[in-house]
Amino acid sequence: MKKDTIALHHGYDHKKCEGTMAVPIYQTTAYAFRDASHAAALFDLKESGSIYTRLNNPTTDIFEKRFAAYEGGTAAIATSSGMAAIFSSIINVAEVGDNIIISDKLYGGTVTLATHTLKRFGIEARIFDADEAKNLEEIIDDKSKCIIFESLSNPQIAIPDIEKIVSIAKKHKILTICDNTVASAALFNPIDWGVNIVVHSTSKYTTGQGTALGGVIVESEDTVNILKNNDRYYHFNEPDVSYHGLVFSELDAPFVQRVRLSVIRDTGAAPSPFNSWLLLQGLETLDIRMQKHSKNALEVAKFLESHPKVKRVSYPALESDKYHKRAKKYFKDTLCSGLLSFEAESFEAAKKIMNSTKIFSIVVNIGDSKSIITHPASTTHQQLSLKELESAGISPSLIRLSIGLEDSGDLIEDLSKALRD
Ligand SMILES: *Cc1c(COP(=O)(O)O)cnc(C)c1O
């Protein structure tokens, strides 16, 4: 099946559900077992089925299967938020004394998680330059557990040298984790380029209308080969005492299985069935929405680029953009999603623009069907020091736009007035 068909049909058989065309919402906490031995077989993984909604749920299960197929992976697990997906992925492989290698261009929440919260767990974050991956190889050692980067970074709108990062990772048999939230699974599929683990905040484009918080982790078929008999991932190759001696590398999709049976079992960041249902609705229209988001964003970017009061525009579909060559190489039809940023003349000018737009709402979200304007220095990235801001490439006058599905002419007129005021 091609992606457009997967988005609508994969993983669900209406014949088994009274002919119901929409996937039913299984709004339940727990499930009755046929008898004691059925319960034992489920816990022992001898039979598959639902046990408790913290571990699995039939509605969520369909979303997971569908999303995994759509991203080109073998398995997926949905989580309660994007941050839960990122945290779960990291602690699935790293523990006290280990280090993780992170891109210098990441979502603010991921930066604080990696450099502050995980530090308190004894996990060190080492930062590499994602543009050229120049210093990547030299900071990897035998305690390095994963390399994390974003395919289209929020808020810099940068595209890393994905091929180079993956080739270095393969050489050292270390897992790559790509946050594909901004690009979306419709426009880019990291697994096609050799990435092992793909994470998303599904709160953004996947749900699409700003209605459900969620996250997802997708595992590539190849991941088991990195984990198996690799001393770096010894805990996947030894009997797990918390799961009566299970050896995870002997299972299919060991990364996702371990997130489910160990990490989410113990930390509890599972999604609600209702949110999984909303995400299924979103996935159905993801591709056509991403086309319109991208088309609108390019028109707005071209307008801003030609405006005298705009110092710089970052949008990789623009020919003048630093990442244009990579956008052409990696993204479907050079469609670059709905996120763009530009630099106003000053911090004060940026604030004035924020206060003058009428259609754009001041919201710290992206990927909504409605257009959004954000000032990272005073909101999403406020907890970063000036030095951290600078090294993340965020100037105080930077404005980030998440272009929605409105008429592009209306959006341009709104910005034009705000820049004039
Ligand atoms: C929003 C976002 C996250 C965090 O996701 P939540 O669902 O808000 O927890 C992670 N990465 C990127 C790139 C994001 O845009």
JSON list of N, CA and C in Angstrom, two decimals, residues 71 103-108 110 130-131 148-162 165 177-190 195 198-201 204-205 290 293-294 297 314-318 321-328 330-332 334-341 366 400-401:
[
{"chain": "A", "resi": 71, "resn": "GLU", "atom": "N", "xyz": [5.34, 5.96, 8.47]},
{"chain": "A", "resi": 71, "resn": "GLU", "atom": "CA", "xyz": [6.73, 6.44, 8.58]},
{"chain": "A", "resi": 71, "resn": "GLU", "atom": "C", "xyz": [7.73, 5.46, 7.96]},
{"chain": "A", "resi": 103, "resn": "SER", "atom": "N", "xyz": [22.08, 17.42, 18.83]},
{"chain": "A", "resi": 103, "resn": "SER", "atom": "CA", "xyz": [22.29, 18.49, 17.84]},
{"chain": "A", "resi": 103, "resn": "SER", "atom": "C", "xyz": [22.30, 19.84, 18.55]},
{"chain": "A", "resi": 104, "resn": "ASP", "atom": "N", "xyz": [23.01, 20.80, 17.97]},
{"chain": "A", "resi": 104, "resn": "ASP", "atom": "CA", "xyz": [23.00, 22.15, 18.54]},
{"chain": "A", "resi": 104, "resn": "ASP", "atom": "C", "xyz": [21.74, 22.93, 18.12]},
{"chain": "A", "resi": 105, "resn": "LYS", "atom": "N", "xyz": [20.87, 22.28, 17.35]},
{"chain": "A", "resi": 105, "resn": "LYS", "atom": "CA", "xyz": [19.63, 22.96, 16.95]},
{"chain": "A", "resi": 105, "resn": "LYS", "atom": "C", "xyz": [18.45, 22.05, 17.28]},
{"chain": "A", "resi": 106, "resn": "LEU", "atom": "N", "xyz": [17.90, 22.26, 18.47]},
{"chain": "A", "resi": 106, "resn": "LEU", "atom": "CA", "xyz": [16.79, 21.42, 18.93]},
{"chain": "A", "resi": 106, "resn": "LEU", "atom": "C", "xyz": [15.71, 22.28, 19.56]},
{"chain": "A", "resi": 107, "resn": "TYR", "atom": "N", "xyz": [14.53, 21.69, 19.64]},
{"chain": "A", "resi": 107, "resn": "TYR", "atom": "CA", "xyz": [13.39, 22.27, 20.35]},
{"chain": "A", "resi": 107, "resn": "TYR", "atom": "C", "xyz": [13.83, 22.62, 21.79]},
{"chain": "A", "resi": 108, "resn": "GLY", "atom": "N", "xyz": [13.39, 23.76, 22.29]},
{"chain": "A", "resi": 108, "resn": "GLY", "atom": "CA", "xyz": [13.79, 24.23, 23.62]},
{"chain": "A", "resi": 108, "resn": "GLY", "atom": "C", "xyz": [13.55, 23.21, 24.73]},
{"chain": "A", "resi": 110, "resn": "THR", "atom": "N", "xyz": [13.54, 19.99, 24.50]},
{"chain": "A", "resi": 110, "resn": "THR", "atom": "CA", "xyz": [14.51, 18.90, 24.39]},
{"chain": "A", "resi": 110, "resn": "THR", "atom": "C", "xyz": [15.87, 19.35, 24.93]},
{"chain": "A", "resi": 130, "resn": "ALA", "atom": "N", "xyz": [25.12, 20.43, 13.97]},
{"chain": "A", "resi": 130, "resn": "ALA", "atom": "CA", "xyz": [24.28, 19.65, 13.05]},
{"chain": "A", "resi": 130, "resn": "ALA", "atom": "C", "xyz": [24.45, 20.07, 11.60]},
{"chain": "A", "resi": 131, "resn": "ASP", "atom": "N", "xyz": [24.86, 21.31, 11.36]},
{"chain": "A", "resi": 131, "resn": "ASP", "atom": "CA", "xyz": [24.98, 21.80, 9.99]},
{"chain": "A", "resi": 131, "resn": "ASP", "atom": "C", "xyz": [25.96, 20.96, 9.17]},
{"chain": "A", "resi": 148, "resn": "ILE", "atom": "N", "xyz": [20.90, 12.51, 18.68]},
{"chain": "A", "resi": 148, "resn": "ILE", "atom": "CA", "xyz": [19.56, 13.08, 18.51]},
{"chain": "A", "resi": 148, "resn": "ILE", "atom": "C", "xyz": [19.63, 14.36, 17.66]},
{"chain": "A", "resi": 149, "resn": "PHE", "atom": "N", "xyz": [18.76, 14.43, 16.66]},
{"chain": "A", "resi": 149, "resn": "PHE", "atom": "CA", "xyz": [18.68, 15.66, 15.85]},
{"chain": "A", "resi": 149, "resn": "PHE", "atom": "C", "xyz": [17.27, 15.81, 15.31]},
{"chain": "A", "resi": 150, "resn": "GLU", "atom": "N", "xyz": [16.97, 17.01, 14.79]},
{"chain": "A", "resi": 150, "resn": "GLU", "atom": "CA", "xyz": [15.66, 17.27, 14.19]},
{"chain": "A", "resi": 150, "resn": "GLU", "atom": "C", "xyz": [15.82, 17.40, 12.67]},
{"chain": "A", "resi": 151, "resn": "SER", "atom": "N", "xyz": [14.90, 16.80, 11.92]},
{"chain": "A", "resi": 151, "resn": "SER", "atom": "CA", "xyz": [15.02, 16.84, 10.46]},
{"chain": "A", "resi": 151, "resn": "SER", "atom": "C", "xyz": [14.82, 18.25, 9.93]},
{"chain": "A", "resi": 152, "resn": "LEU", "atom": "N", "xyz": [13.95, 18.99, 10.60]},
{"chain": "A", "resi": 152, "resn": "LEU", "atom": "CA", "xyz": [13.73, 20.41, 10.28]},
{"chain": "A", "resi": 152, "resn": "LEU", "atom": "C", "xyz": [13.58, 21.05, 11.65]},
{"chain": "A", "resi": 153, "resn": "SER", "atom": "N", "xyz": [14.58, 21.82, 12.06]},
{"chain": "A", "resi": 153, "resn": "SER", "atom": "CA", "xyz": [14.62, 22.17, 13.49]},
{"chain": "A", "resi": 153, "resn": "SER", "atom": "C", "xyz": [13.68, 23.33, 13.84]},
{"chain": "A", "resi": 154, "resn": "ASN", "atom": "N", "xyz": [13.17, 23.24, 15.03]},
{"chain": "A", "resi": 154, "resn": "ASN", "atom": "CA", "xyz": [12.27, 24.24, 15.59]},
{"chain": "A", "resi": 154, "resn": "ASN", "atom": "C", "xyz": [13.02, 24.97, 16.69]},
{"chain": "A", "resi": 155, "resn": "PRO", "atom": "N", "xyz": [13.29, 26.27, 16.61]},
{"chain": "A", "resi": 155, "resn": "PRO", "atom": "CA", "xyz": [12.75, 27.23, 15.65]},
{"chain": "A", "resi": 155, "resn": "PRO", "atom": "C", "xyz": [13.73, 27.69, 14.56]},
{"chain": "A", "resi": 156, "resn": "GLN", "atom": "N", "xyz": [14.90, 27.09, 14.43]},
{"chain": "A", "resi": 156, "resn": "GLN", "atom": "CA", "xyz": [15.87, 27.65, 13.45]},
{"chain": "A", "resi": 156, "resn": "GLN", "atom": "C", "xyz": [15.50, 27.35, 12.00]},
{"chain": "A", "resi": 157, "resn": "ILE", "atom": "N", "xyz": [14.64, 26.34, 11.79]},
{"chain": "A", "resi": 157, "resn": "ILE", "atom": "CA", "xyz": [14.24, 25.89, 10.45]},
{"chain": "A", "resi": 157, "resn": "ILE", "atom": "C", "xyz": [15.49, 25.47, 9.67]},
{"chain": "A", "resi": 158, "resn": "ALA", "atom": "N", "xyz": [16.34, 24.71, 10.35]},
{"chain": "A", "resi": 158, "resn": "ALA", "atom": "CA", "xyz": [17.58, 24.24, 9.74]},
{"chain": "A", "resi": 158, "resn": "ALA", "atom": "C", "xyz": [17.44, 22.76, 9.40]},
{"chain": "A", "resi": 159, "resn": "ILE", "atom": "N", "xyz": [18.14, 22.35, 8.34]},
{"chain": "A", "resi": 159, "resn": "ILE", "atom": "CA", "xyz": [18.15, 20.93, 7.95]},
{"chain": "A", "resi": 159, "resn": "ILE", "atom": "C", "xyz": [19.58, 20.43, 8.13]},
{"chain": "A", "resi": 160, "resn": "PRO", "atom": "N", "xyz": [19.78, 19.43, 8.99]},
{"chain": "A", "resi": 160, "resn": "PRO", "atom": "CA", "xyz": [21.15, 18.95, 9.22]},
{"chain": "A", "resi": 160, "resn": "PRO", "atom": "C", "xyz": [21.66, 18.09, 8.07]},
{"chain": "A", "resi": 161, "resn": "ASP", "atom": "N", "xyz": [22.95, 17.76, 8.13]},
{"chain": "A", "resi": 161, "resn": "ASP", "atom": "CA", "xyz": [23.53, 16.86, 7.14]},
{"chain": "A", "resi": 161, "resn": "ASP", "atom": "C", "xyz": [23.19, 15.43, 7.56]},
{"chain": "A", "resi": 162, "resn": "ILE", "atom": "N", "xyz": [21.97, 15.03, 7.22]},
{"chain": "A", "resi": 162, "resn": "ILE", "atom": "CA", "xyz": [21.43, 13.76, 7.72]},
{"chain": "A", "resi": 162, "resn": "ILE", "atom": "C", "xyz": [22.27, 12.57, 7.25]},
{"chain": "A", "resi": 165, "resn": "ILE", "atom": "N", "xyz": [25.50, 12.36, 9.32]},
{"chain": "A", "resi": 165, "resn": "ILE", "atom": "CA", "xyz": [25.24, 11.95, 10.70]},
{"chain": "A", "resi": 165, "resn": "ILE", "atom": "C", "xyz": [24.99, 10.44, 10.75]},
{"chain": "A", "resi": 177, "resn": "ILE", "atom": "N", "xyz": [18.38, 9.03, 16.58]},
{"chain": "A", "resi": 177, "resn": "ILE", "atom": "CA", "xyz": [16.98, 9.37, 16.90]},
{"chain": "A", "resi": 177, "resn": "ILE", "atom": "C", "xyz": [16.67, 10.69, 16.22]},
{"chain": "A", "resi": 178, "resn": "CYS", "atom": "N", "xyz": [15.69, 10.68, 15.33]},
{"chain": "A", "resi": 178, "resn": "CYS", "atom": "CA", "xyz": [15.36, 11.91, 14.60]},
{"chain": "A", "resi": 178, "resn": "CYS", "atom": "C", "xyz": [13.98, 12.40, 15.01]},
{"chain": "A", "resi": 179, "resn": "ASP", "atom": "N", "xyz": [13.92, 13.64, 15.48]},
{"chain": "A", "resi": 179, "resn": "ASP", "atom": "CA", "xyz": [12.65, 14.28, 15.79]},
{"chain": "A", "resi": 179, "resn": "ASP", "atom": "C", "xyz": [12.12, 14.86, 14.46]},
{"chain": "A", "resi": 180, "resn": "ASN", "atom": "N", "xyz": [11.04, 14.25, 13.97]},
{"chain": "A", "resi": 180, "resn": "ASN", "atom": "CA", "xyz": [10.53, 14.60, 12.63]},
{"chain": "A", "resi": 180, "resn": "ASN", "atom": "C", "xyz": [9.24, 15.42, 12.71]},
{"chain": "A", "resi": 181, "resn": "THR", "atom": "N", "xyz": [9.03, 16.07, 13.87]},
{"chain": "A", "resi": 181, "resn": "THR", "atom": "CA", "xyz": [7.79, 16.80, 14.13]},
{"chain": "A", "resi": 181, "resn": "THR", "atom": "C", "xyz": [7.48, 17.88, 13.09]},
{"chain": "A", "resi": 182, "resn": "VAL", "atom": "N", "xyz": [8.46, 18.72, 12.80]},
{"chain": "A", "resi": 182, "resn": "VAL", "atom": "CA", "xyz": [8.20, 19.89, 11.96]},
{"chain": "A", "resi": 182, "resn": "VAL", "atom": "C", "xyz": [8.05, 19.48, 10.49]},
{"chain": "A", "resi": 183, "resn": "ALA", "atom": "N", "xyz": [8.91, 18.58, 10.04]},
{"chain": "A", "resi": 183, "resn": "ALA", "atom": "CA", "xyz": [8.80, 18.13, 8.65]},
{"chain": "A", "resi": 183, "resn": "ALA", "atom": "C", "xyz": [7.50, 17.37, 8.43]},
{"chain": "A", "resi": 184, "resn": "SER", "atom": "N", "xyz": [7.12, 16.58, 9.40]},
{"chain": "A", "resi": 184, "resn": "SER", "atom": "CA", "xyz": [5.96, 15.69, 9.37]},
{"chain": "A", "resi": 184, "resn": "SER", "atom": "C", "xyz": [6.26, 14.44, 8.55]},
{"chain": "A", "resi": 185, "resn": "ALA", "atom": "N", "xyz": [5.55, 13.36, 8.90]},
{"chain": "A", "resi": 185, "resn": "ALA", "atom": "CA", "xyz": [5.76, 12.09, 8.21]},
{"chain": "A", "resi": 185, "resn": "ALA", "atom": "C", "xyz": [5.26, 12.13, 6.77]},
{"chain": "A", "resi": 186, "resn": "ALA", "atom": "N", "xyz": [4.51, 13.19, 6.43]},
{"chain": "A", "resi": 186, "resn": "ALA", "atom": "CA", "xyz": [4.03, 13.29, 5.05]},
{"chain": "A", "resi": 186, "resn": "ALA", "atom": "C", "xyz": [5.14, 13.77, 4.11]},
{"chain": "A", "resi": 187, "resn": "LEU", "atom": "N", "xyz": [6.00, 14.66, 4.60]},
{"chain": "A", "resi": 187, "resn": "LEU", "atom": "CA", "xyz": [6.99, 15.29, 3.71]},
{"chain": "A", "resi": 187, "resn": "LEU", "atom": "C", "xyz": [8.37, 14.65, 3.77]},
{"chain": "A", "resi": 188, "resn": "PHE", "atom": "N", "xyz": [8.67, 13.98, 4.88]},
{"chain": "A", "resi": 188, "resn": "PHE", "atom": "CA", "xyz": [10.00, 13.39, 5.02]},
{"chain": "A", "resi": 188, "resn": "PHE", "atom": "C", "xyz": [9.93, 12.13, 5.88]},
{"chain": "A", "resi": 189, "resn": "ASN", "atom": "N", "xyz": [10.65, 11.09, 5.47]},
{"chain": "A", "resi": 189, "resn": "ASN", "atom": "CA", "xyz": [10.68, 9.86, 6.25]},
{"chain": "A", "resi": 189, "resn": "ASN", "atom": "C", "xyz": [12.14, 9.50, 6.57]},
{"chain": "A", "resi": 190, "resn": "PRO", "atom": "N", "xyz": [12.58, 9.81, 7.79]},
{"chain": "A", "resi": 190, "resn": "PRO", "atom": "CA", "xyz": [13.99, 9.62, 8.16]},
{"chain": "A", "resi": 190, "resn": "PRO", "atom": "C", "xyz": [14.49, 8.17, 7.96]},
{"chain": "A", "resi": 195, "resn": "VAL", "atom": "N", "xyz": [17.94, 6.34, 9.34]},
{"chain": "A", "resi": 195, "resn": "VAL", "atom": "CA", "xyz": [17.74, 6.66, 10.75]},
{"chain": "A", "resi": 195, "resn": "VAL", "atom": "C", "xyz": [17.07, 5.47, 11.44]},
{"chain": "A", "resi": 198, "resn": "VAL", "atom": "N", "xyz": [12.47, 7.26, 14.97]},
{"chain": "A", "resi": 198, "resn": "VAL", "atom": "CA", "xyz": [11.84, 8.54, 14.63]},
{"chain": "A", "resi": 198, "resn": "VAL", "atom": "C", "xyz": [10.87, 8.91, 15.75]},
{"chain": "A", "resi": 199, "resn": "VAL", "atom": "N", "xyz": [10.97, 10.12, 16.25]},
{"chain": "A", "resi": 199, "resn": "VAL", "atom": "CA", "xyz": [10.01, 10.58, 17.25]},
{"chain": "A", "resi": 199, "resn": "VAL", "atom": "C", "xyz": [9.24, 11.78, 16.69]},
{"chain": "A", "resi": 200, "resn": "HIS", "atom": "N", "xyz": [8.04, 11.92, 17.19]},
{"chain": "A", "resi": 200, "resn": "HIS", "atom": "CA", "xyz": [7.21, 13.07, 16.79]},
{"chain": "A", "resi": 200, "resn": "HIS", "atom": "C", "xyz": [6.49, 13.61, 18.01]},
{"chain": "A", "resi": 201, "resn": "SER", "atom": "N", "xyz": [6.30, 14.91, 18.02]},
{"chain": "A", "resi": 201, "resn": "SER", "atom": "CA", "xyz": [5.24, 15.47, 18.84]},
{"chain": "A", "resi": 201, "resn": "SER", "atom": "C", "xyz": [4.03, 15.45, 17.91]},
{"chain": "A", "resi": 204, "resn": "LYS", "atom": "N", "xyz": [1.35, 18.46, 17.03]},
{"chain": "A", "resi": 204, "resn": "LYS", "atom": "CA", "xyz": [1.51, 19.50, 16.02]},
{"chain": "A", "resi": 204, "resn": "LYS", "atom": "C", "xyz": [0.78, 19.09, 14.73]},
{"chain": "A", "resi": 205, "resn": "TYR", "atom": "N", "xyz": [1.53, 18.78, 13.65]},
{"chain": "A", "resi": 205, "resn": "TYR", "atom": "CA", "xyz": [0.85, 18.53, 12.37]},
{"chain": "A", "resi": 205, "resn": "TYR", "atom": "C", "xyz": [0.01, 17.27, 12.33]},
{"chain": "A", "resi": 290, "resn": "MET", "atom": "N", "xyz": [-0.38, 19.16, 4.66]},
{"chain": "A", "resi": 290, "resn": "MET", "atom": "CA", "xyz": [1.03, 19.57, 4.57]},
{"chain": "A", "resi": 290, "resn": "MET", "atom": "C", "xyz": [1.33, 20.26, 3.25]},
{"chain": "A", "resi": 293, "resn": "HIS", "atom": "N", "xyz": [-0.10, 23.81, 3.84]},
{"chain": "A", "resi": 293, "resn": "HIS", "atom": "CA", "xyz": [0.78, 24.54, 4.78]},
{"chain": "A", "resi": 293, "resn": "HIS", "atom": "C", "xyz": [2.04, 25.01, 4.05]},
{"chain": "A", "resi": 294, "resn": "SER", "atom": "N", "xyz": [2.62, 24.09, 3.28]},
{"chain": "A", "resi": 294, "resn": "SER", "atom": "CA", "xyz": [3.90, 24.38, 2.61]},
{"chain": "A", "resi": 294, "resn": "SER", "atom": "C", "xyz": [3.74, 25.44, 1.52]},
{"chain": "A", "resi": 297, "resn": "ALA", "atom": "N", "xyz": [3.17, 28.77, 3.18]},
{"chain": "A", "resi": 297, "resn": "ALA", "atom": "CA", "xyz": [4.40, 29.25, 3.84]},
{"chain": "A", "resi": 297, "resn": "ALA", "atom": "C", "xyz": [5.37, 29.81, 2.82]},
{"chain": "A", "resi": 314, "resn": "SER", "atom": "N", "xyz": [14.12, 32.73, 7.12]},
{"chain": "A", "resi": 314, "resn": "SER", "atom": "CA", "xyz": [14.59, 31.35, 7.04]},
{"chain": "A", "resi": 314, "resn": "SER", "atom": "C", "xyz": [13.43, 30.47, 6.62]},
{"chain": "A", "resi": 315, "resn": "TYR", "atom": "N", "xyz": [13.53, 29.94, 5.43]},
{"chain": "A", "resi": 315, "resn": "TYR", "atom": "CA", "xyz": [12.55, 28.98, 4.96]},
{"chain": "A", "resi": 315, "resn": "TYR", "atom": "C", "xyz": [13.22, 28.18, 3.83]},
{"chain": "A", "resi": 316, "resn": "PRO", "atom": "N", "xyz": [13.48, 26.91, 4.05]},
{"chain": "A", "resi": 316, "resn": "PRO", "atom": "CA", "xyz": [14.34, 26.16, 3.13]},
{"chain": "A", "resi": 316, "resn": "PRO", "atom": "C", "xyz": [13.81, 26.02, 1.71]},
{"chain": "A", "resi": 317, "resn": "ALA", "atom": "N", "xyz": [12.53, 26.27, 1.48]},
{"chain": "A", "resi": 317, "resn": "ALA", "atom": "CA", "xyz": [12.03, 26.19, 0.11]},
{"chain": "A", "resi": 317, "resn": "ALA", "atom": "C", "xyz": [12.42, 27.44, -0.69]},
{"chain": "A", "resi": 318, "resn": "LEU", "atom": "N", "xyz": [12.88, 28.49, -0.01]},
{"chain": "A", "resi": 318, "resn": "LEU", "atom": "CA", "xyz": [13.36, 29.69, -0.71]},
{"chain": "A", "resi": 318, "resn": "LEU", "atom": "C", "xyz": [14.72, 29.37, -1.34]},
{"chain": "A", "resi": 321, "resn": "ASP", "atom": "N", "xyz": [17.75, 30.36, 0.61]},
{"chain": "A", "resi": 321, "resn": "ASP", "atom": "CA", "xyz": [17.97, 29.81, 1.94]},
{"chain": "A", "resi": 321, "resn": "ASP", "atom": "C", "xyz": [19.22, 28.93, 1.99]},
{"chain": "A", "resi": 322, "resn": "LYS", "atom": "N", "xyz": [19.89, 29.04, 3.12]},
{"chain": "A", "resi": 322, "resn": "LYS", "atom": "CA", "xyz": [21.11, 28.27, 3.39]},
{"chain": "A", "resi": 322, "resn": "LYS", "atom": "C", "xyz": [20.90, 26.75, 3.23]},
{"chain": "A", "resi": 323, "resn": "TYR", "atom": "N", "xyz": [19.69, 26.30, 3.51]},
{"chain": "A", "resi": 323, "resn": "TYR", "atom": "CA", "xyz": [19.42, 24.85, 3.50]},
{"chain": "A", "resi": 323, "resn": "TYR", "atom": "C", "xyz": [18.65, 24.40, 2.26]},
{"chain": "A", "resi": 324, "resn": "HIS", "atom": "N", "xyz": [18.58, 25.27, 1.24]},
{"chain": "A", "resi": 324, "resn": "HIS", "atom": "CA", "xyz": [17.76, 24.95, 0.08]},
{"chain": "A", "resi": 324, "resn": "HIS", "atom": "C", "xyz": [18.18, 23.65, -0.63]},
{"chain": "A", "resi": 325, "resn": "LYS", "atom": "N", "xyz": [19.49, 23.46, -0.75]},
{"chain": "A", "resi": 325, "resn": "LYS", "atom": "CA", "xyz": [19.98, 22.24, -1.43]},
{"chain": "A", "resi": 325, "resn": "LYS", "atom": "C", "xyz": [19.53, 20.99, -0.68]},
{"chain": "A", "resi": 326, "resn": "ARG", "atom": "N", "xyz": [19.60, 21.05, 0.63]},
{"chain": "A", "resi": 326, "resn": "ARG", "atom": "CA", "xyz": [19.17, 19.89, 1.42]},
{"chain": "A", "resi": 326, "resn": "ARG", "atom": "C", "xyz": [17.65, 19.71, 1.35]},
{"chain": "A", "resi": 327, "resn": "ALA", "atom": "N", "xyz": [16.92, 20.82, 1.28]},
{"chain": "A", "resi": 327, "resn": "ALA", "atom": "CA", "xyz": [15.46, 20.71, 1.18]},
{"chain": "A", "resi": 327, "resn": "ALA", "atom": "C", "xyz": [15.11, 19.97, -0.11]},
{"chain": "A", "resi": 328, "resn": "LYS", "atom": "N", "xyz": [15.83, 20.30, -1.19]},
{"chain": "A", "resi": 328, "resn": "LYS", "atom": "CA", "xyz": [15.56, 19.64, -2.48]},
{"chain": "A", "resi": 328, "resn": "LYS", "atom": "C", "xyz": [15.91, 18.16, -2.42]},
{"chain": "A", "resi": 330, "resn": "TYR", "atom": "N", "xyz": [16.07, 16.15, 0.39]},
{"chain": "A", "resi": 330, "resn": "TYR", "atom": "CA", "xyz": [15.36, 15.30, 1.35]},
{"chain": "A", "resi": 330, "resn": "TYR", "atom": "C", "xyz": [13.83, 15.39, 1.29]},
{"chain": "A", "resi": 331, "resn": "PHE", "atom": "N", "xyz": [13.28, 16.56, 1.00]},
{"chain": "A", "resi": 331, "resn": "PHE", "atom": "CA", "xyz": [11.84, 16.72, 1.17]},
{"chain": "A", "resi": 331, "resn": "PHE", "atom": "C", "xyz": [11.03, 16.52, -0.09]},
{"chain": "A", "resi": 332, "resn": "LYS", "atom": "N", "xyz": [9.94, 15.82, 0.07]},
{"chain": "A", "resi": 332, "resn": "LYS", "atom": "CA", "xyz": [9.03, 15.53, -1.03]},
{"chain": "A", "resi": 332, "resn": "LYS", "atom": "C", "xyz": [8.66, 16.81, -1.79]},
{"chain": "A", "resi": 334, "resn": "THR", "atom": "N", "xyz": [10.24, 19.31, -2.55]},
{"chain": "A", "resi": 334, "resn": "THR", "atom": "CA", "xyz": [10.78, 20.49, -1.87]},
{"chain": "A", "resi": 334, "resn": "THR", "atom": "C", "xyz": [9.68, 21.24, -1.08]},
{"chain": "A", "resi": 335, "resn": "LEU", "atom": "N", "xyz": [8.69, 20.51, -0.62]},
{"chain": "A", "resi": 335, "resn": "LEU", "atom": "CA", "xyz": [7.69, 21.10, 0.26]},
{"chain": "A", "resi": 335, "resn": "LEU", "atom": "C", "xyz": [8.31, 21.13, 1.66]},
{"chain": "A", "resi": 336, "resn": "CYS", "atom": "N", "xyz": [8.27, 22.28, 2.31]},
{"chain": "A", "resi": 336, "resn": "CYS", "atom": "CA", "xyz": [9.05, 22.44, 3.54]},
{"chain": "A", "resi": 336, "resn": "CYS", "atom": "C", "xyz": [8.21, 22.76, 4.77]},
{"chain": "A", "resi": 337, "resn": "SER", "atom": "N", "xyz": [6.95, 22.34, 4.79]},
{"chain": "A", "resi": 337, "resn": "SER", "atom": "CA", "xyz": [6.13, 22.47, 5.98]},
{"chain": "A", "resi": 337, "resn": "SER", "atom": "C", "xyz": [5.74, 23.93, 6.23]},
{"chain": "A", "resi": 338, "resn": "GLY", "atom": "N", "xyz": [5.11, 24.19, 7.35]},
{"chain": "A", "resi": 338, "resn": "GLY", "atom": "CA", "xyz": [4.51, 25.51, 7.57]},
{"chain": "A", "resi": 338, "resn": "GLY", "atom": "C", "xyz": [5.29, 26.44, 8.48]},
{"chain": "A", "resi": 339, "resn": "LEU", "atom": "N", "xyz": [6.49, 26.01, 8.88]},
{"chain": "A", "resi": 339, "resn": "LEU", "atom": "CA", "xyz": [7.23, 26.81, 9.85]},
{"chain": "A", "resi": 339, "resn": "LEU", "atom": "C", "xyz": [8.27, 27.68, 9.16]},
{"chain": "A", "resi": 340, "resn": "LEU", "atom": "N", "xyz": [8.26, 28.96, 9.48]},
{"chain": "A", "resi": 340, "resn": "LEU", "atom": "CA", "xyz": [9.32, 29.83, 8.96]},
{"chain": "A", "resi": 340, "resn": "LEU", "atom": "C", "xyz": [9.65, 30.86, 10.01]},
{"chain": "A", "resi": 341, "resn": "SER", "atom": "N", "xyz": [10.82, 31.45, 9.88]},
{"chain": "A", "resi": 341, "resn": "SER", "atom": "CA", "xyz": [11.16, 32.50, 10.83]},
{"chain": "A", "resi": 341, "resn": "SER", "atom": "C", "xyz": [11.76, 33.67, 10.09]},
{"chain": "A", "resi": 366, "resn": "ILE", "atom": "N", "xyz": [2.86, 24.99, 17.24]},
{"chain": "A", "resi": 366, "resn": "ILE", "atom": "CA", "xyz": [3.04, 25.02, 15.79]},
{"chain": "A", "resi": 366, "resn": "ILE", "atom": "C", "xyz": [2.12, 23.95, 15.21]},
{"chain": "A", "resi": 400, "resn": "ARG", "atom": "N", "xyz": [8.91, 33.68, 14.89]},
{"chain": "A", "resi": 400, "resn": "ARG", "atom": "CA", "xyz": [8.61, 32.41, 14.24]},
{"chain": "A", "resi": 400, "resn": "ARG", "atom": "C", "xyz": [7.14, 32.40, 13.84]},
{"chain": "A", "resi": 401, "resn": "LEU", "atom": "N", "xyz": [6.88, 31.98, 12.62]},
{"chain": "A", "resi": 401, "resn": "LEU", "atom": "CA", "xyz": [5.49, 31.86, 12.16]},
{"chain": "A", "resi": 401, "resn": "LEU", "atom": "C", "xyz": [5.17, 30.40, 11.88]}
]
